[in-house]
Amino acid sequence: LYVRICSTDGAEGVVAANPDRLNVLMSLFQTRVVPFFLGQDARLIESLVDEVYVASSNYKFAGMPFWACVAHAEMAILDLLARREGKSVGALLGPVLRRKIPVYISRFERETTAAAALDKAAAAVVKAGARAVKLKIGLRMRNSAEQGRRDRRLVELSRERFGESLEIFVDANSSYTVGEAIDMGRFLESHGVGFFEEPCPWQEYEDTKQVADALSMTVAGGEQDSSLARWQWMVDHRAVDLVQPDVFYNGGLIRTLRVARMAERAGRLVTPHSPKTGEQAYANLQFCAVAPNLGPFQEYRESPEVVDGYVSVPNGPGMGVQYDRDAWSGAEVVWSKKD
């Protein structure tokens, strides 16, 4: 699924969509977001991503679904603008600070046994040459005693297998109460785990802050968040130590760079949520190229693109993808407007 945008003088921009989200949100995208951008001056994109929120009472749709729709429009427009300039989106947005991104390998099942999960993670890490991995713990917005035992065994086995040569991170996907999270966090600290992601239900910000206050280890979070005001609160009150916005969920690269700057002013790092590969990961890689306070490892799935633990930032015009124009003639058009 692609979003393709054309200017009146024939220039075009394309972004590979997040199909898991945009397929579900197509009506919102078509009726609330696209009509606002049509006919606008693309060069005003930074103000347009603010104005779309208040246009036609769109603020009533506030939340990740709305901002995911805006992100797709914004990214296609940035691709168009950067192509016109003959530069990458990263170079359009700011000085490119890095061309290779060290990654941690993520997305391993939590329903398997500890030994099976570790075997799969170890194989992926070795294949990628990565120096960091992220394991799944908890049951996603719920937990059980049996799962807790499995998760602790997974961490123990991982540290035994990898020793101190590998950074280990964990993601709970909102699985714990405050007490459970603090108890698990202290166990993770004793095994040298680098960060504890989303320990409590993600909208329970005060709960996550209690966990961050109680632990000496890094607490990470923010992948679901899209409110800049809420981000500012999270940074100001140290609800999380490591901020993890998603460039799609948060409304695009411009708004996500604003979050990065909030964190930078508070002396904190940013490590975006990005469990994608290939074209769908290119927007996040352009963000990583310019974010001033990027963390030491960024999320990526097992992929041939990972070489010796690094992913290269696409350096071509726009997002870095060269499309065959003939491909569009054979594509199924899900929505268009021709004036």
mmCIF file of C-alpha atoms in Angstrom:
data_model
loop_
_atom_site.group_PDB
_atom_site.id
_atom_site.type_symbol
_atom_site.label_atom_id
_atom_site.label_comp_id
_atom_site.label_asym_id
_atom_site.label_seq_id
_atom_site.Cartn_x
_atom_site.Cartn_y
_atom_site.Cartn_z
ATOM 1 C CA LEU A 1 0.000 0.000 0.000
ATOM 2 C CA TYR A 2 1.451 3.364 -1.063
ATOM 3 C CA VAL A 3 0.430 6.982 -0.716
ATOM 4 C CA ARG A 4 1.349 8.903 -3.857
ATOM 5 C CA ILE A 5 0.923 12.655 -4.132
ATOM 6 C CA CYS A 6 1.336 14.846 -7.213
ATOM 7 C CA SER A 7 1.870 18.586 -7.515
ATOM 8 C CA THR A 8 0.269 20.766 -10.160
ATOM 9 C CA ASP A 9 3.559 20.927 -12.058
ATOM 10 C CA GLY A 10 3.930 17.142 -12.210
ATOM 11 C CA ALA A 11 6.318 16.442 -9.336
ATOM 12 C CA GLU A 12 5.385 13.499 -7.167
ATOM 13 C CA GLY A 13 6.095 12.042 -3.772
ATOM 14 C CA VAL A 14 5.491 8.515 -2.539
ATOM 15 C CA VAL A 15 5.617 6.796 0.812
ATOM 16 C CA ALA A 16 5.247 3.098 1.516
ATOM 17 C CA ALA A 17 2.343 2.988 3.949
ATOM 18 C CA ASN A 18 2.042 1.177 7.240
ATOM 19 C CA PRO A 19 -0.590 -1.257 5.927
ATOM 20 C CA ASP A 20 -1.558 -2.570 9.347
ATOM 21 C CA ARG A 21 -2.807 0.912 10.200
ATOM 22 C CA LEU A 22 -3.794 2.733 7.016
ATOM 23 C CA ASN A 23 -5.913 -0.117 5.649
ATOM 24 C CA VAL A 24 -8.071 0.132 8.760
ATOM 25 C CA LEU A 25 -8.044 3.955 8.792
ATOM 26 C CA MET A 26 -8.750 4.574 5.107
ATOM 27 C CA SER A 27 -12.079 6.334 5.675
ATOM 28 C CA LEU A 28 -10.541 8.749 8.195
ATOM 29 C CA PHE A 29 -7.625 9.384 5.845
ATOM 30 C CA GLN A 30 -9.885 10.017 2.860
ATOM 31 C CA THR A 31 -12.510 12.191 4.531
ATOM 32 C CA ARG A 32 -10.615 14.177 7.167
ATOM 33 C CA VAL A 33 -6.945 14.400 6.162
ATOM 34 C CA VAL A 34 -6.563 14.261 2.387
ATOM 35 C CA PRO A 35 -9.152 17.015 1.649
ATOM 36 C CA PHE A 36 -7.240 19.413 3.889
ATOM 37 C CA PHE A 37 -3.921 18.934 2.085
ATOM 38 C CA LEU A 38 -5.298 19.125 -1.449
ATOM 39 C CA GLY A 39 -4.517 22.488 -3.027
ATOM 40 C CA GLN A 40 -2.115 23.581 -0.290
ATOM 41 C CA ASP A 41 1.427 24.859 -0.825
ATOM 42 C CA ALA A 42 3.614 21.857 -0.010
ATOM 43 C CA ARG A 43 6.441 24.156 1.086
ATOM 44 C CA LEU A 44 4.355 25.093 4.145
ATOM 45 C CA ILE A 45 4.316 21.525 5.391
ATOM 46 C CA GLU A 46 5.567 22.385 8.893
ATOM 47 C CA SER A 47 2.586 24.630 9.570
ATOM 48 C CA LEU A 48 0.170 22.391 7.660
ATOM 49 C CA VAL A 49 0.717 19.490 10.048
ATOM 50 C CA ASP A 50 -0.496 21.787 12.828
ATOM 51 C CA GLU A 51 -3.365 23.328 10.893
ATOM 52 C CA VAL A 52 -4.895 20.004 9.837
ATOM 53 C CA TYR A 53 -5.576 19.298 13.512
ATOM 54 C CA VAL A 54 -7.942 22.258 13.912
ATOM 55 C CA ALA A 55 -9.386 22.301 10.382
ATOM 56 C CA SER A 56 -13.000 21.103 10.147
ATOM 57 C CA SER A 57 -12.932 20.218 13.865
ATOM 58 C CA ASN A 58 -10.452 17.430 13.251
ATOM 59 C CA TYR A 59 -9.278 17.785 16.844
ATOM 60 C CA LYS A 60 -12.367 15.746 17.759
ATOM 61 C CA PHE A 61 -10.588 12.763 16.189
ATOM 62 C CA ALA A 62 -7.387 13.306 18.184
ATOM 63 C CA GLY A 63 -5.264 10.258 18.873
ATOM 64 C CA MET A 64 -2.996 7.806 17.137
ATOM 65 C CA PRO A 65 -5.481 6.899 14.346
ATOM 66 C CA PHE A 66 -5.783 10.535 13.256
ATOM 67 C CA TRP A 67 -2.069 11.287 13.482
ATOM 68 C CA ALA A 68 -1.182 8.093 11.621
ATOM 69 C CA CYS A 69 -3.275 9.407 8.728
ATOM 70 C CA VAL A 70 -1.530 12.785 8.886
ATOM 71 C CA ALA A 71 1.864 11.049 8.937
ATOM 72 C CA HIS A 72 1.208 9.337 5.618
ATOM 73 C CA ALA A 73 0.310 12.625 3.944
ATOM 74 C CA GLU A 74 3.248 14.443 5.529
ATOM 75 C CA MET A 75 5.775 11.795 4.505
ATOM 76 C CA ALA A 76 4.580 11.754 0.901
ATOM 77 C CA ILE A 77 4.854 15.550 0.784
ATOM 78 C CA LEU A 78 8.349 15.494 2.282
ATOM 79 C CA ASP A 79 9.343 12.908 -0.316
ATOM 80 C CA LEU A 80 8.062 15.235 -3.045
ATOM 81 C CA LEU A 81 9.871 18.281 -1.651
ATOM 82 C CA ALA A 82 13.148 16.433 -1.170
ATOM 83 C CA ARG A 83 13.032 14.946 -4.681
ATOM 84 C CA ARG A 84 12.556 18.430 -6.141
ATOM 85 C CA GLU A 85 15.725 19.488 -4.332
ATOM 86 C CA GLY A 86 17.613 16.361 -5.352
ATOM 87 C CA LYS A 87 18.360 15.446 -1.736
ATOM 88 C CA SER A 88 17.248 12.965 0.890
ATOM 89 C CA VAL A 89 14.403 13.742 3.285
ATOM 90 C CA GLY A 90 16.964 13.777 6.086
ATOM 91 C CA ALA A 91 19.053 16.407 4.308
ATOM 92 C CA LEU A 92 15.878 18.430 3.722
ATOM 93 C CA LEU A 93 14.982 18.420 7.421
ATOM 94 C CA GLY A 94 18.376 19.217 8.872
ATOM 95 C CA PRO A 95 22.038 18.362 8.824
ATOM 96 C CA VAL A 96 22.587 14.644 8.348
ATOM 97 C CA LEU A 97 24.494 13.493 11.410
ATOM 98 C CA ARG A 98 24.889 9.799 10.570
ATOM 99 C CA ARG A 99 24.613 7.478 7.593
ATOM 100 C CA LYS A 100 24.757 4.134 9.407
ATOM 101 C CA ILE A 101 22.471 3.209 12.276
ATOM 102 C CA PRO A 102 23.465 0.578 14.871
ATOM 103 C CA VAL A 103 20.402 -1.533 15.587
ATOM 104 C CA TYR A 104 18.935 -3.902 18.128
ATOM 105 C CA ILE A 105 16.978 -6.852 16.762
ATOM 106 C CA SER A 106 13.385 -7.075 18.024
ATOM 107 C CA ARG A 107 10.004 -8.795 17.626
ATOM 108 C CA PHE A 108 10.254 -12.223 19.214
ATOM 109 C CA GLU A 109 7.267 -14.206 20.445
ATOM 110 C CA ARG A 110 6.261 -14.146 24.082
ATOM 111 C CA GLU A 111 4.011 -17.242 23.877
ATOM 112 C CA THR A 112 6.875 -19.714 23.327
ATOM 113 C CA THR A 113 9.026 -21.311 25.986
ATOM 114 C CA ALA A 114 12.006 -19.371 27.255
ATOM 115 C CA ALA A 115 14.444 -21.746 25.530
ATOM 116 C CA ALA A 116 12.637 -21.522 22.169
ATOM 117 C CA ALA A 117 12.457 -17.727 22.312
ATOM 118 C CA LEU A 118 16.149 -17.509 23.152
ATOM 119 C CA ASP A 119 17.167 -19.850 20.330
ATOM 120 C CA LYS A 120 15.273 -17.741 17.807
ATOM 121 C CA ALA A 121 16.669 -14.481 19.166
ATOM 122 C CA ALA A 122 20.228 -15.818 19.264
ATOM 123 C CA ALA A 123 20.046 -17.017 15.663
ATOM 124 C CA ALA A 124 18.741 -13.626 14.509
ATOM 125 C CA VAL A 125 21.401 -11.719 16.426
ATOM 126 C CA VAL A 126 24.225 -13.826 15.047
ATOM 127 C CA LYS A 127 22.899 -13.546 11.483
ATOM 128 C CA ALA A 128 22.630 -9.767 11.773
ATOM 129 C CA GLY A 129 25.922 -9.277 13.585
ATOM 130 C CA ALA A 130 23.983 -7.144 16.078
ATOM 131 C CA ARG A 131 25.271 -6.095 19.467
ATOM 132 C CA ALA A 132 21.839 -5.704 21.059
ATOM 133 C CA VAL A 133 18.523 -7.537 21.213
ATOM 134 C CA LYS A 134 15.058 -6.807 22.604
ATOM 135 C CA LEU A 135 12.984 -9.610 24.121
ATOM 136 C CA LYS A 136 9.246 -9.688 24.784
ATOM 137 C CA ILE A 137 7.950 -10.229 28.310
ATOM 138 C CA GLY A 138 4.475 -10.147 29.830
ATOM 139 C CA LEU A 139 1.294 -10.893 27.885
ATOM 140 C CA ARG A 140 0.470 -7.484 26.330
ATOM 141 C CA MET A 141 -1.854 -5.496 28.633
ATOM 142 C CA ARG A 142 -2.094 -8.485 30.994
ATOM 143 C CA ASN A 143 0.119 -10.969 32.809
ATOM 144 C CA SER A 144 0.131 -14.275 34.683
ATOM 145 C CA ALA A 145 2.319 -16.003 37.252
ATOM 146 C CA GLU A 146 3.251 -18.649 34.700
ATOM 147 C CA GLN A 147 4.309 -15.997 32.192
ATOM 148 C CA GLY A 148 6.336 -14.263 34.879
ATOM 149 C CA ARG A 149 8.307 -17.433 35.564
ATOM 150 C CA ARG A 150 8.888 -17.953 31.851
ATOM 151 C CA ASP A 151 10.073 -14.354 31.388
ATOM 152 C CA ARG A 152 12.545 -14.491 34.260
ATOM 153 C CA ARG A 153 13.952 -17.724 32.918
ATOM 154 C CA LEU A 154 14.298 -16.111 29.473
ATOM 155 C CA VAL A 155 16.344 -13.257 30.911
ATOM 156 C CA GLU A 156 18.507 -15.641 32.946
ATOM 157 C CA LEU A 157 19.167 -17.880 29.939
ATOM 158 C CA SER A 158 19.883 -14.877 27.728
ATOM 159 C CA ARG A 159 22.505 -13.514 30.064
ATOM 160 C CA GLU A 160 24.055 -16.975 30.390
ATOM 161 C CA ARG A 161 24.132 -17.430 26.615
ATOM 162 C CA PHE A 162 25.394 -13.973 25.681
ATOM 163 C CA GLY A 163 27.420 -13.037 28.730
ATOM 164 C CA GLU A 164 28.222 -9.337 28.803
ATOM 165 C CA SER A 165 28.911 -9.157 25.063
ATOM 166 C CA LEU A 166 25.320 -8.257 24.132
ATOM 167 C CA GLU A 167 22.989 -5.486 25.268
ATOM 168 C CA ILE A 168 19.657 -6.979 26.354
ATOM 169 C CA PHE A 169 16.465 -4.926 26.393
ATOM 170 C CA VAL A 170 12.922 -6.029 27.248
ATOM 171 C CA ASP A 171 9.464 -4.852 26.160
ATOM 172 C CA ALA A 172 6.455 -5.554 28.391
ATOM 173 C CA ASN A 173 3.801 -3.954 26.150
ATOM 174 C CA SER A 174 1.861 -2.571 29.131
ATOM 175 C CA SER A 175 1.665 -5.891 31.006
ATOM 176 C CA TYR A 176 2.218 -4.952 34.663
ATOM 177 C CA THR A 177 0.738 -3.156 37.624
ATOM 178 C CA VAL A 178 3.067 -0.725 39.381
ATOM 179 C CA GLY A 179 4.052 -3.289 42.010
ATOM 180 C CA GLU A 180 4.625 -6.041 39.462
ATOM 181 C CA ALA A 181 6.676 -3.737 37.271
ATOM 182 C CA ILE A 182 8.913 -2.591 40.119
ATOM 183 C CA ASP A 183 9.462 -6.199 41.211
ATOM 184 C CA MET A 184 10.283 -7.287 37.651
ATOM 185 C CA GLY A 185 12.440 -4.180 37.151
ATOM 186 C CA ARG A 186 14.620 -5.028 40.124
ATOM 187 C CA PHE A 187 15.104 -8.517 38.726
ATOM 188 C CA LEU A 188 16.040 -7.020 35.350
ATOM 189 C CA GLU A 189 18.498 -4.643 37.015
ATOM 190 C CA SER A 190 20.230 -7.567 38.691
ATOM 191 C CA HIS A 191 20.766 -9.135 35.248
ATOM 192 C CA GLY A 192 22.096 -5.995 33.567
ATOM 193 C CA VAL A 193 19.119 -5.384 31.264
ATOM 194 C CA GLY A 194 19.568 -2.084 29.430
ATOM 195 C CA PHE A 195 16.008 -0.780 29.331
ATOM 196 C CA PHE A 196 12.519 -1.800 30.445
ATOM 197 C CA GLU A 197 9.977 -0.719 27.837
ATOM 198 C CA GLU A 198 6.333 0.132 28.553
ATOM 199 C CA PRO A 199 6.048 -1.645 31.917
ATOM 200 C CA CYS A 200 2.529 -0.367 32.735
ATOM 201 C CA PRO A 201 -0.581 0.269 30.616
ATOM 202 C CA TRP A 202 0.621 3.015 28.307
ATOM 203 C CA GLN A 203 -2.052 5.600 29.196
ATOM 204 C CA GLU A 204 -1.373 5.228 32.916
ATOM 205 C CA TYR A 205 1.418 7.797 32.861
ATOM 206 C CA GLU A 206 1.562 8.264 36.612
ATOM 207 C CA ASP A 207 2.013 4.508 37.044
ATOM 208 C CA THR A 208 4.940 4.445 34.624
ATOM 209 C CA LYS A 209 6.459 7.417 36.441
ATOM 210 C CA GLN A 210 6.246 5.533 39.760
ATOM 211 C CA VAL A 211 8.157 2.665 38.184
ATOM 212 C CA ALA A 212 10.790 4.998 36.723
ATOM 213 C CA ASP A 213 11.178 6.691 40.106
ATOM 214 C CA ALA A 214 11.617 3.365 41.918
ATOM 215 C CA LEU A 215 14.211 1.845 39.587
ATOM 216 C CA SER A 216 17.771 2.790 38.750
ATOM 217 C CA MET A 217 17.530 1.208 35.280
ATOM 218 C CA THR A 218 16.240 2.985 32.173
ATOM 219 C CA VAL A 219 12.468 2.923 31.685
ATOM 220 C CA ALA A 220 11.389 3.476 28.093
ATOM 221 C CA GLY A 221 8.064 4.202 26.435
ATOM 222 C CA GLY A 222 5.887 6.338 24.226
ATOM 223 C CA GLU A 223 5.244 4.321 21.071
ATOM 224 C CA GLN A 224 1.468 4.829 21.292
ATOM 225 C CA ASP A 225 1.611 8.535 22.114
ATOM 226 C CA SER A 226 0.722 11.338 19.718
ATOM 227 C CA SER A 227 -0.117 14.354 21.877
ATOM 228 C CA LEU A 228 2.730 16.876 21.980
ATOM 229 C CA ALA A 229 1.348 18.254 25.242
ATOM 230 C CA ARG A 230 1.403 14.787 26.758
ATOM 231 C CA TRP A 231 4.934 14.246 25.474
ATOM 232 C CA GLN A 232 6.010 17.453 27.177
ATOM 233 C CA TRP A 233 4.480 16.250 30.448
ATOM 234 C CA MET A 234 6.238 12.895 30.128
ATOM 235 C CA VAL A 235 9.576 14.615 29.568
ATOM 236 C CA ASP A 236 9.102 17.270 32.260
ATOM 237 C CA HIS A 237 8.034 14.729 34.889
ATOM 238 C CA ARG A 238 10.442 11.974 33.828
ATOM 239 C CA ALA A 239 7.656 9.483 33.218
ATOM 240 C CA VAL A 240 10.197 7.726 31.009
ATOM 241 C CA ASP A 241 13.979 7.972 30.743
ATOM 242 C CA LEU A 242 14.138 7.001 27.059
ATOM 243 C CA VAL A 243 11.505 8.357 24.654
ATOM 244 C CA GLN A 244 10.180 6.091 21.902
ATOM 245 C CA PRO A 245 7.848 7.914 19.517
ATOM 246 C CA ASP A 246 6.772 6.184 16.311
ATOM 247 C CA VAL A 247 7.087 8.377 13.199
ATOM 248 C CA PHE A 248 3.812 7.002 11.823
ATOM 249 C CA TYR A 249 1.776 7.036 15.041
ATOM 250 C CA ASN A 250 3.057 10.436 16.134
ATOM 251 C CA GLY A 251 2.038 12.283 12.974
ATOM 252 C CA GLY A 252 5.192 12.192 10.857
ATOM 253 C CA LEU A 253 8.814 13.264 10.941
ATOM 254 C CA ILE A 254 8.252 16.932 11.777
ATOM 255 C CA ARG A 255 6.256 16.236 14.930
ATOM 256 C CA THR A 256 8.581 13.400 15.955
ATOM 257 C CA LEU A 257 11.598 15.697 15.649
ATOM 258 C CA ARG A 258 9.774 18.078 17.986
ATOM 259 C CA VAL A 259 9.528 15.256 20.535
ATOM 260 C CA ALA A 260 13.228 14.512 20.081
ATOM 261 C CA ARG A 261 14.050 18.149 20.806
ATOM 262 C CA MET A 262 11.889 18.084 23.943
ATOM 263 C CA ALA A 263 13.915 15.113 25.136
ATOM 264 C CA GLU A 264 17.209 16.742 24.138
ATOM 265 C CA ARG A 265 16.451 19.822 26.225
ATOM 266 C CA ALA A 266 15.887 17.519 29.203
ATOM 267 C CA GLY A 267 19.108 15.610 28.541
ATOM 268 C CA ARG A 268 17.367 12.432 27.376
ATOM 269 C CA LEU A 269 17.779 10.183 24.366
ATOM 270 C CA VAL A 270 15.307 9.099 21.703
ATOM 271 C CA THR A 271 14.967 5.580 20.279
ATOM 272 C CA PRO A 272 11.892 5.448 18.022
ATOM 273 C CA HIS A 273 9.514 2.525 17.895
ATOM 274 C CA SER A 274 10.039 0.985 14.447
ATOM 275 C CA PRO A 275 9.428 -2.760 14.064
ATOM 276 C CA LYS A 276 9.582 -2.488 10.254
ATOM 277 C CA THR A 277 12.040 -3.271 7.491
ATOM 278 C CA GLY A 278 12.515 -2.234 3.881
ATOM 279 C CA GLU A 279 10.562 0.686 2.435
ATOM 280 C CA GLN A 280 8.315 0.886 5.488
ATOM 281 C CA ALA A 281 11.368 1.617 7.650
ATOM 282 C CA TYR A 282 12.874 4.311 5.411
ATOM 283 C CA ALA A 283 11.030 7.237 7.003
ATOM 284 C CA ASN A 284 12.298 6.238 10.426
ATOM 285 C CA LEU A 285 15.845 5.875 9.077
ATOM 286 C CA GLN A 286 15.632 9.416 7.694
ATOM 287 C CA PHE A 287 14.599 10.544 11.180
ATOM 288 C CA CYS A 288 17.520 8.647 12.719
ATOM 289 C CA ALA A 289 19.899 10.359 10.309
ATOM 290 C CA VAL A 290 19.123 13.811 11.746
ATOM 291 C CA ALA A 291 17.879 13.365 15.334
ATOM 292 C CA PRO A 292 20.463 15.122 17.533
ATOM 293 C CA ASN A 293 20.014 12.898 20.602
ATOM 294 C CA LEU A 294 19.673 9.434 19.128
ATOM 295 C CA GLY A 295 20.201 6.488 21.449
ATOM 296 C CA PRO A 296 23.045 4.008 20.892
ATOM 297 C CA PHE A 297 20.860 1.324 19.221
ATOM 298 C CA GLN A 298 17.689 1.623 17.136
ATOM 299 C CA GLU A 299 14.932 -0.918 16.611
ATOM 300 C CA TYR A 300 14.949 -3.176 13.563
ATOM 301 C CA ARG A 301 13.700 -6.615 12.676
ATOM 302 C CA GLU A 302 15.836 -9.401 11.294
ATOM 303 C CA SER A 303 16.517 -8.469 7.664
ATOM 304 C CA PRO A 304 19.212 -8.674 4.983
ATOM 305 C CA GLU A 305 19.485 -4.885 5.343
ATOM 306 C CA VAL A 306 21.260 -5.378 8.678
ATOM 307 C CA VAL A 307 24.974 -5.852 8.019
ATOM 308 C CA ASP A 308 27.426 -6.196 10.910
ATOM 309 C CA GLY A 309 24.777 -4.777 13.213
ATOM 310 C CA TYR A 310 24.110 -1.633 11.156
ATOM 311 C CA VAL A 311 21.485 -0.424 8.703
ATOM 312 C CA SER A 312 22.499 2.185 6.144
ATOM 313 C CA VAL A 313 20.327 5.277 5.749
ATOM 314 C CA PRO A 314 19.019 5.531 2.160
ATOM 315 C CA ASN A 315 20.925 8.340 0.472
ATOM 316 C CA GLY A 316 18.924 8.803 -2.720
ATOM 317 C CA PRO A 317 16.391 11.588 -3.333
ATOM 318 C CA GLY A 318 13.345 11.680 -1.070
ATOM 319 C CA MET A 319 12.926 8.690 1.187
ATOM 320 C CA GLY A 320 15.562 6.948 -0.909
ATOM 321 C CA VAL A 321 13.339 4.690 -3.017
ATOM 322 C CA GLN A 322 13.420 4.820 -6.797
ATOM 323 C CA TYR A 323 10.018 3.772 -8.122
ATOM 324 C CA ASP A 324 9.206 2.470 -11.564
ATOM 325 C CA ARG A 325 6.493 4.829 -12.832
ATOM 326 C CA ASP A 326 5.005 1.992 -14.870
ATOM 327 C CA ALA A 327 4.110 0.271 -11.611
ATOM 328 C CA TRP A 328 1.404 2.825 -10.879
ATOM 329 C CA SER A 329 -0.417 2.112 -14.140
ATOM 330 C CA GLY A 330 -1.048 -1.460 -13.017
ATOM 331 C CA ALA A 331 -1.819 -0.694 -9.391
ATOM 332 C CA GLU A 332 -5.269 -0.906 -7.877
ATOM 333 C CA VAL A 333 -6.279 2.649 -6.962
ATOM 334 C CA VAL A 334 -8.039 2.711 -3.608
ATOM 335 C CA TRP A 335 -8.726 6.461 -3.664
ATOM 336 C CA SER A 336 -7.969 9.453 -5.858
ATOM 337 C CA LYS A 337 -9.286 12.864 -6.693
ATOM 338 C CA LYS A 338 -8.702 14.519 -10.018
ATOM 339 C CA ASP A 339 -9.536 18.202 -10.480
#
